[in-house]
mmCIF file of C-alpha atoms and ligand atoms in Angstrom:
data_model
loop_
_atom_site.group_PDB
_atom_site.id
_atom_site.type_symbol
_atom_site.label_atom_id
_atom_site.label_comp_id
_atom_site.label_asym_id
_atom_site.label_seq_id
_atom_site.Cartn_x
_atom_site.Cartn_y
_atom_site.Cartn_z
ATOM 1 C CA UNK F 1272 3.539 12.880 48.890
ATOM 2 C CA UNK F 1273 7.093 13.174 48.274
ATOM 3 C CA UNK F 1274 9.417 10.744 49.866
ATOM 4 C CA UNK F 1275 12.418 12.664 49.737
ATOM 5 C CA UNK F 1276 10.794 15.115 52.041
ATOM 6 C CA UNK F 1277 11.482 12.585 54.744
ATOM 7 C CA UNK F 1278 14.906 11.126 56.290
ATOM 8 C CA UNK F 1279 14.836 7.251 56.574
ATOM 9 C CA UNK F 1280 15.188 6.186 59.811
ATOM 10 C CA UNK F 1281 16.359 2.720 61.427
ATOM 11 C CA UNK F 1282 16.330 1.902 64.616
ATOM 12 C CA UNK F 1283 17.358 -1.047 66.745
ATOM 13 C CA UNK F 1284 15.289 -2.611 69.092
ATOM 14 C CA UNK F 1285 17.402 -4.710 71.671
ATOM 15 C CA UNK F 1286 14.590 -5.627 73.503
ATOM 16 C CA UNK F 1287 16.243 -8.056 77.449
ATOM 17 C CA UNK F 1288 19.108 -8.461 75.354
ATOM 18 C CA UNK F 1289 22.767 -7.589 75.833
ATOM 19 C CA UNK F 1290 24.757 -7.129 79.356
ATOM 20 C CA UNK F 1291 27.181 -3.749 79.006
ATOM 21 C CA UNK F 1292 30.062 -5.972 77.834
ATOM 22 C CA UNK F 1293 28.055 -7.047 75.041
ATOM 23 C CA UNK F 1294 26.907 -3.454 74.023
ATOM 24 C CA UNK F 1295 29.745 -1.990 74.333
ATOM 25 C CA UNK F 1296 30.969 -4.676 71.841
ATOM 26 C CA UNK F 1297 28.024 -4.517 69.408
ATOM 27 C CA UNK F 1298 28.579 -0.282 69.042
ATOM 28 C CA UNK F 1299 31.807 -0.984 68.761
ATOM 29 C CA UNK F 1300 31.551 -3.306 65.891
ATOM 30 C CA UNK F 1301 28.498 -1.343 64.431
ATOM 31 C CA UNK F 1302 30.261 2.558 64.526
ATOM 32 C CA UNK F 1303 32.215 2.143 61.384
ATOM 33 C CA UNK F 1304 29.709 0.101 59.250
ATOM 34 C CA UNK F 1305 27.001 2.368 59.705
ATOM 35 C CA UNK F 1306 29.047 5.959 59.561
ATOM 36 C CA UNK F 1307 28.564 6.883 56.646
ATOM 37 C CA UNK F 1308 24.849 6.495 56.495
ATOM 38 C CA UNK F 1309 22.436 8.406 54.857
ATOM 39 C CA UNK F 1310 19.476 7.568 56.931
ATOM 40 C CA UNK F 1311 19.029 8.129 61.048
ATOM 41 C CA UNK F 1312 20.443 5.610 63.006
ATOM 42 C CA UNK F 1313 19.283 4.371 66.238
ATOM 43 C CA UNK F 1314 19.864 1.735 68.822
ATOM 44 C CA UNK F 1315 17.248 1.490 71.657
ATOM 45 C CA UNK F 1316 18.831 -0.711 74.280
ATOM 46 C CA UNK F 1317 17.759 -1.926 77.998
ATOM 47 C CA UNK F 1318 17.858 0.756 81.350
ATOM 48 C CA UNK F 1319 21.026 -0.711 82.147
ATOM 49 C CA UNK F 1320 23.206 -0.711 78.815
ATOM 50 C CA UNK F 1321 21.855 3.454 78.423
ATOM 51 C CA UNK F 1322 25.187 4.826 79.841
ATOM 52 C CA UNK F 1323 27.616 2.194 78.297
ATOM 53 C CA UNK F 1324 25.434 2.884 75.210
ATOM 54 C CA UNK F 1325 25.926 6.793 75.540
ATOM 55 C CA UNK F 1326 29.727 6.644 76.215
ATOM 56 C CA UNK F 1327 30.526 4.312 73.251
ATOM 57 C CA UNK F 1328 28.652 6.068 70.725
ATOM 58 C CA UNK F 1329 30.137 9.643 71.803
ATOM 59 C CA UNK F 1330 31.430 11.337 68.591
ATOM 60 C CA UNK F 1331 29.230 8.727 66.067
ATOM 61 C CA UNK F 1332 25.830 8.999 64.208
ATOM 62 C CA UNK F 1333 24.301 6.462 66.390
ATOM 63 C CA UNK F 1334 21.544 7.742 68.049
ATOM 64 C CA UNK F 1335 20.944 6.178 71.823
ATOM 65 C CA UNK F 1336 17.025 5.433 72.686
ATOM 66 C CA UNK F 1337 15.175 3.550 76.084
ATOM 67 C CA UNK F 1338 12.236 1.372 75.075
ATOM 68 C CA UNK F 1339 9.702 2.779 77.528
ATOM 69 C CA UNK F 1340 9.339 5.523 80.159
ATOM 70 C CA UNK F 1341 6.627 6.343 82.646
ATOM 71 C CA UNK F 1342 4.059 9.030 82.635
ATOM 72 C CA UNK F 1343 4.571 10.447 85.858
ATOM 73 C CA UNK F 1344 7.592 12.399 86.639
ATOM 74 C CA UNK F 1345 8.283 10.962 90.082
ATOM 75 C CA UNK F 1346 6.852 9.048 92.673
ATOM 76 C CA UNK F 1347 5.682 5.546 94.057
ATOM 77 C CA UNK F 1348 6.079 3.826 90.873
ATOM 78 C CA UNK F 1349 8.583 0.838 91.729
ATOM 79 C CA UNK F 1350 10.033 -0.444 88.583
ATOM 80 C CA UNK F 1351 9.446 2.594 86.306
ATOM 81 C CA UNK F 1352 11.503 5.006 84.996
ATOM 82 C CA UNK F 1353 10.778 8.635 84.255
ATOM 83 C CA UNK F 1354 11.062 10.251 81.035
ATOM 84 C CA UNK F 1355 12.924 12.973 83.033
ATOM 85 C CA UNK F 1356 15.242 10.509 84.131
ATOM 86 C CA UNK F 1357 16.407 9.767 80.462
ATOM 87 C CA UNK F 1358 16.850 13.018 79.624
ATOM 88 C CA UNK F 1359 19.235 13.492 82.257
ATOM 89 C CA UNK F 1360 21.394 10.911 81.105
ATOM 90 C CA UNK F 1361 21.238 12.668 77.518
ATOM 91 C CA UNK F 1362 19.135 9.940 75.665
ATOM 92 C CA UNK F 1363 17.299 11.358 72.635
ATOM 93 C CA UNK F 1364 14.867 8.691 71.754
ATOM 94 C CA UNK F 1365 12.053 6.010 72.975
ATOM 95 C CA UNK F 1366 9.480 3.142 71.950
ATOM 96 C CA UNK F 1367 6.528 3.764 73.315
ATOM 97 C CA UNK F 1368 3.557 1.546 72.855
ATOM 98 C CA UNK F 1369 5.361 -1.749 71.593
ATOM 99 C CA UNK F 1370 3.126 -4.317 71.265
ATOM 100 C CA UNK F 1371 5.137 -6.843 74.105
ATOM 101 C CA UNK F 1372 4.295 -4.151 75.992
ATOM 102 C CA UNK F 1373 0.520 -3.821 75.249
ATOM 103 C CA UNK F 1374 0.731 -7.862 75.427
ATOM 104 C CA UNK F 1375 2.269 -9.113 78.725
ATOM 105 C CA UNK F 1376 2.468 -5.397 80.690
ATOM 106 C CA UNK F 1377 -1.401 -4.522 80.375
ATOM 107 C CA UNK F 1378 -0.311 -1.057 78.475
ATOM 108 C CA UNK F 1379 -3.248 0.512 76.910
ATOM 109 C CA UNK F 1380 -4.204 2.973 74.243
ATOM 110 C CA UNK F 1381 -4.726 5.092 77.001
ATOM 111 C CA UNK F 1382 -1.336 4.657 79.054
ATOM 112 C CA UNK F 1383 0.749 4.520 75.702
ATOM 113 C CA UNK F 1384 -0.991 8.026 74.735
ATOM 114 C CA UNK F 1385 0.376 9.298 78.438
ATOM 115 C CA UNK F 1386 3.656 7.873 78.340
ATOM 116 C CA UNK F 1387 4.192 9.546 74.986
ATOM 117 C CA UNK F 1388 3.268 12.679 75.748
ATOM 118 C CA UNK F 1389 5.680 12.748 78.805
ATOM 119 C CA UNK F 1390 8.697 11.789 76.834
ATOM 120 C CA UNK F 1391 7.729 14.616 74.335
ATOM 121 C CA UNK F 1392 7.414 16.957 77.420
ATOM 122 C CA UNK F 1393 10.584 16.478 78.407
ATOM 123 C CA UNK F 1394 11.894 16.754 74.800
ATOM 124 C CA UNK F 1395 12.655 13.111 73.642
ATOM 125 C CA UNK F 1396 11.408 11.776 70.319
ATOM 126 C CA UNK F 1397 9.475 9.233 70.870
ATOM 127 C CA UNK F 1398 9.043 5.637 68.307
ATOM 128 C CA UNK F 1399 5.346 4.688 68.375
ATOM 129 C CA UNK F 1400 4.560 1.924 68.274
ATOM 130 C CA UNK F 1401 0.930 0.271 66.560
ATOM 131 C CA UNK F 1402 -0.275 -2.885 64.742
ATOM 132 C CA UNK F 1403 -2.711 -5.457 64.567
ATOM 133 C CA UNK F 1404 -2.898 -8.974 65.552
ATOM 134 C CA UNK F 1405 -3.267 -11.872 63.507
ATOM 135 C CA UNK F 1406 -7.167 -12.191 64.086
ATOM 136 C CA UNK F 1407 -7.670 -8.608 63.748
ATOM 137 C CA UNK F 1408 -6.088 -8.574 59.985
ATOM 138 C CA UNK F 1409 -8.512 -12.068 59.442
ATOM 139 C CA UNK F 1410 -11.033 -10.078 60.394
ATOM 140 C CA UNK F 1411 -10.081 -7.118 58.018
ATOM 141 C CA UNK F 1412 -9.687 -4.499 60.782
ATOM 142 C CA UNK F 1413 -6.296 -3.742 60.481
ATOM 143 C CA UNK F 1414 -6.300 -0.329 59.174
ATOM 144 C CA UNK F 1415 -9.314 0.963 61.609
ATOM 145 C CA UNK F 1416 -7.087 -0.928 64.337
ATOM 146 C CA UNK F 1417 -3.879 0.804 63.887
ATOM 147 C CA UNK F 1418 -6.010 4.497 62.759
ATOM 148 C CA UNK F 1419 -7.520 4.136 66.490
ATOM 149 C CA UNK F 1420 -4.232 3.280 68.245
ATOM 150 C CA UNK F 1421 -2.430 6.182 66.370
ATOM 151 C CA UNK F 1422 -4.975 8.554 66.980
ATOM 152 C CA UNK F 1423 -5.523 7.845 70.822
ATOM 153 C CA UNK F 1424 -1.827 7.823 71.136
ATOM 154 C CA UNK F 1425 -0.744 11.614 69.381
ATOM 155 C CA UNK F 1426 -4.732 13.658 70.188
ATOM 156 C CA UNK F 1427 -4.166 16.785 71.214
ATOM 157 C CA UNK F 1428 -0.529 17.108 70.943
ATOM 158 C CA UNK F 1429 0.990 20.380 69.050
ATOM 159 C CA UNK F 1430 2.343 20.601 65.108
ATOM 160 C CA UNK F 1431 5.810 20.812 67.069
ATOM 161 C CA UNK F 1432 5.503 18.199 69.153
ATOM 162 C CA UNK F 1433 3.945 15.550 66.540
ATOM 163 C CA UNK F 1434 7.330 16.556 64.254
ATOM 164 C CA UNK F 1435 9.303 14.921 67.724
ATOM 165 C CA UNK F 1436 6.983 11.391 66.673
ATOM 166 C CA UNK F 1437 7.936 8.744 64.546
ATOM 167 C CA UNK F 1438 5.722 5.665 64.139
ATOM 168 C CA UNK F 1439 6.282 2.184 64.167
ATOM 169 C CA UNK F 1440 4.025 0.086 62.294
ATOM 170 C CA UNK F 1441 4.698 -3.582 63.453
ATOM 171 C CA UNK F 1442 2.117 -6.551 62.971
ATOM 172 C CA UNK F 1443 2.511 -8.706 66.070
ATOM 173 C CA UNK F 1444 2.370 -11.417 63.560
ATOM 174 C CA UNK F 1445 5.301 -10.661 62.245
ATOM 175 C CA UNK F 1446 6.955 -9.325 65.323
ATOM 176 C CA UNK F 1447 10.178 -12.023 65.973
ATOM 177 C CA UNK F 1448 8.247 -14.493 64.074
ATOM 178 C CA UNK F 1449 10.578 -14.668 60.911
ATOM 179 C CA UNK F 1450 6.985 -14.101 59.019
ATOM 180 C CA UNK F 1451 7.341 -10.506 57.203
ATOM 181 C CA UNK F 1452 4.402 -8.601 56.209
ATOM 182 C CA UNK F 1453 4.841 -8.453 52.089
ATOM 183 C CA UNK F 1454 6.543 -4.905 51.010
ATOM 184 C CA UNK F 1455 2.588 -4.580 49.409
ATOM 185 C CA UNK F 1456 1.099 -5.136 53.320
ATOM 186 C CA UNK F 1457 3.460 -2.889 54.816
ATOM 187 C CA UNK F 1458 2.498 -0.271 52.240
ATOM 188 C CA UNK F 1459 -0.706 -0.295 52.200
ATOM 189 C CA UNK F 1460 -0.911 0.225 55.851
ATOM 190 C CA UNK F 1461 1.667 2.485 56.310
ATOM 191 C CA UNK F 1462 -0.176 4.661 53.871
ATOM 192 C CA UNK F 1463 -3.509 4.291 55.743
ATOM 193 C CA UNK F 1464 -1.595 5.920 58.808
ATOM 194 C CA UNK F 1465 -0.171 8.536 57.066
ATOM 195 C CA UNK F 1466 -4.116 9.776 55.897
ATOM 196 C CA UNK F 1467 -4.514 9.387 59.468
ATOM 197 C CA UNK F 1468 -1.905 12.053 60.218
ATOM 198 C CA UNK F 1469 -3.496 14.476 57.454
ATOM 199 C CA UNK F 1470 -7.013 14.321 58.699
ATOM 200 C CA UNK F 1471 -6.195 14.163 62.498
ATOM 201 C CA UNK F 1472 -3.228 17.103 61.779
ATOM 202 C CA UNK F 1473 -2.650 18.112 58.008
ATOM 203 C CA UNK F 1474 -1.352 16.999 54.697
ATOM 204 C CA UNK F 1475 1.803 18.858 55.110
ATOM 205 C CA UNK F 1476 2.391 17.011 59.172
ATOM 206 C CA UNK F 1477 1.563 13.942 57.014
ATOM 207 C CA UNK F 1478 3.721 14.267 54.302
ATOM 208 C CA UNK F 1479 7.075 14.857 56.778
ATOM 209 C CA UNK F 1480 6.117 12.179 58.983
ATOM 210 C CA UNK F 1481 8.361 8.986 59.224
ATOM 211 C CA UNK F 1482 6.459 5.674 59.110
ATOM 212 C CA UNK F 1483 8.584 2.715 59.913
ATOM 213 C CA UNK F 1484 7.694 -0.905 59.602
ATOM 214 C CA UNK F 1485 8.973 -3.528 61.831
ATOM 215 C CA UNK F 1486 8.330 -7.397 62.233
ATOM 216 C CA UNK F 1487 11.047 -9.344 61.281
ATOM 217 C CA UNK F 1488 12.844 -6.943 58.754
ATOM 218 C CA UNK F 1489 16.163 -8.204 58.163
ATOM 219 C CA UNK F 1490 19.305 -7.967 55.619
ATOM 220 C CA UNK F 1491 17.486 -9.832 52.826
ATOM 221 C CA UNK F 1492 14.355 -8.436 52.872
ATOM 222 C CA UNK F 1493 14.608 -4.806 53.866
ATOM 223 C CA UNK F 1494 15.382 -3.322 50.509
ATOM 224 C CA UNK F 1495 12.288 -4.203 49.420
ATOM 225 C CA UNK F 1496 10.440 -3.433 52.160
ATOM 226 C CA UNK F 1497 12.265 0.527 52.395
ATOM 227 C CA UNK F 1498 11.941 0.872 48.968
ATOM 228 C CA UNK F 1499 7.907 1.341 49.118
ATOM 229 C CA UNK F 1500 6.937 4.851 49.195
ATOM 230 C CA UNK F 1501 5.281 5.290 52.425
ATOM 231 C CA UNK F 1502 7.640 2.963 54.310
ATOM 232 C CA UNK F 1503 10.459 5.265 55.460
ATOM 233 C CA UNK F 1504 12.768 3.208 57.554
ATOM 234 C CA UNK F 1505 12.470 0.187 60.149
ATOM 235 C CA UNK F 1506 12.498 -0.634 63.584
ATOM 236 C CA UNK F 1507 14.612 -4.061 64.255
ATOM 237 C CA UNK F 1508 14.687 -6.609 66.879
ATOM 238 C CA UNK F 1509 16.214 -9.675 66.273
ATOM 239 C CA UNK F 1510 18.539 -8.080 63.199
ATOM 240 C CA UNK F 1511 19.526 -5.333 65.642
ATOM 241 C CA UNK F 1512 21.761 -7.713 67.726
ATOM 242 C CA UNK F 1513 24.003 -8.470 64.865
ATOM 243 C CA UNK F 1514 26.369 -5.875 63.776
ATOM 244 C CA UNK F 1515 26.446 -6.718 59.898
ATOM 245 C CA UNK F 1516 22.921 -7.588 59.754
ATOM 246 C CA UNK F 1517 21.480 -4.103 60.978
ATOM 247 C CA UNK F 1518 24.365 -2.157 58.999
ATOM 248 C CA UNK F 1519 23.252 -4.123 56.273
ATOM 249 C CA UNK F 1520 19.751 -2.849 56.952
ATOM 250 C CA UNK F 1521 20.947 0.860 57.497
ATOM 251 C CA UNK F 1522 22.606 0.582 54.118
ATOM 252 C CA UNK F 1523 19.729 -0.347 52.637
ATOM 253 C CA UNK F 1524 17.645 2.675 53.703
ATOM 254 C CA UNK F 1525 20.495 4.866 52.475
ATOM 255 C CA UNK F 1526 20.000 4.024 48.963
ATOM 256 C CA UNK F 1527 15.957 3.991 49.573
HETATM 257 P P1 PGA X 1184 11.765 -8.427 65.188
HETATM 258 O O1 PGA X 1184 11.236 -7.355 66.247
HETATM 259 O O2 PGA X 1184 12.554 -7.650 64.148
HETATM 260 O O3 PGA X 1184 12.626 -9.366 65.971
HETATM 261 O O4 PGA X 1184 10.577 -9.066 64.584
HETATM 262 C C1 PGA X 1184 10.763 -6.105 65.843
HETATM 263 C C2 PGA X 1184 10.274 -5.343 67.046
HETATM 264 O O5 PGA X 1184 9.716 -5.948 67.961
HETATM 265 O O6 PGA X 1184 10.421 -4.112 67.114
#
């Protein structure tokens, strides 16, 4: 399956980082290392730095994402946000499914698969997130792991709305742990979930599909880790926050 087929994409994950000063400075900073990029670049920040986020990248490549939105489109949710409610403010991307949410906020296959499907609805792309834990890869489930959480998370949904999906494949093991998973790891998943996407969809939604990893991916060791052939950009946490590192990063994928 042809890599070229595919644009890279990297995006940032700020995670509770960052007041609107901040990200204001970090676009700022990150507009003219990143603008002439060959890959997709995207910076997911928190509720409250969407606007700043959306005025000072105006005009730029960088692409503005949440990282989460609820299933419902209104209502007695207290604390949620709708995926309706992004749209409106003219983001175009968000993580859905990432794994400190699936850890401390009780998400589940199930909820992730409904969240994700009401971002698509309301046009968004959405950055799926899956991976295994440490005892699942000792116990050599990985792949069936991350095959289940991929394939509860996109069933049913249409050719055009699985070309609006990206997904994430992050170890929790390696997620802000400073451990990577080896470029040989990452591959060797990534390609498991993109047979996933041929046998749940078809060869040719497999082969356009873009597979990120993510788990500590940083300036040093991403060119490695891009330049495997099913591994077709990143998503970044701790990297994300520094302007040099993640351009460094977004360089790398444009040469992958
Ligand atoms: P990390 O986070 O790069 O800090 O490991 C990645 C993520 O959680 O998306």
């Amino acid at each position: 399956m042809d890599k070229k087929l595919r644009r890279a994409v990297i995006a940032g994950n700020w995670k509770m980082n960052k007041n609107r000063q901040e990200a204001k400075n970090l676009i700022e900073e990150l507009k003219p290392l990143v603008e002439g990029a060959d890959c997709d670049v995207v910076v997911c920040v928190p509720f409250t730095n969407l606007e700043t986020a959306l005025e000072a990248t105006k005009g730029s490549n960088i692409k503005v994402g949440a990282q989460n939105c609820h299933f419902k489109e209104s209502g007695a949710f207290t604390g949620e946000i709708s995926a309706g409610m992004l749209k409106e403010l003219g983001v175009s991307h968000v993580v859905i499914g990432h794994s400190e949410r699936r850890q401390y906020f009780g998400e589940t296959d199930e909820t992730v698969h409904l969240r994700l499907k009401a971002a698509l609805d309301e046009g968004l792309t959405v950055i799926l997130c899956v991976g295994e834990k440490l005892e699942d890869r000792e116990n050599g489930i990985t792949e069936e792991l991350v095959a289940l959480q991929t394939k509860i998370a996109l069933k049913d949904l249409t050719t055009e709305e699985l070309s609006r999906v990206i997904i994430a494949y992050e170890p929790v093991w390696a997620i802000g742990t400073g451990k990577t998973a080896t470029a040989e790891e990452s591959q060797e998943v990534c390609n498991c979930l993109r047979k996933v996407i041929a046998e749940q969809f078809s060869e040719k939604a497999a082969e356009k599909m873009t597979i990120q990893y993510g788990g500590s991916m940083n300036a040093k060791n991403a060119a490695e880790l891009l330049g495997k052939k099913d591994v077709d950009g990143g998503l970044i946490g701790g990297a994300s926050l520094k302007a040099e590192d993640f351009a460094a990063i977004v360089s790398a994928a444009s040469k992958g």
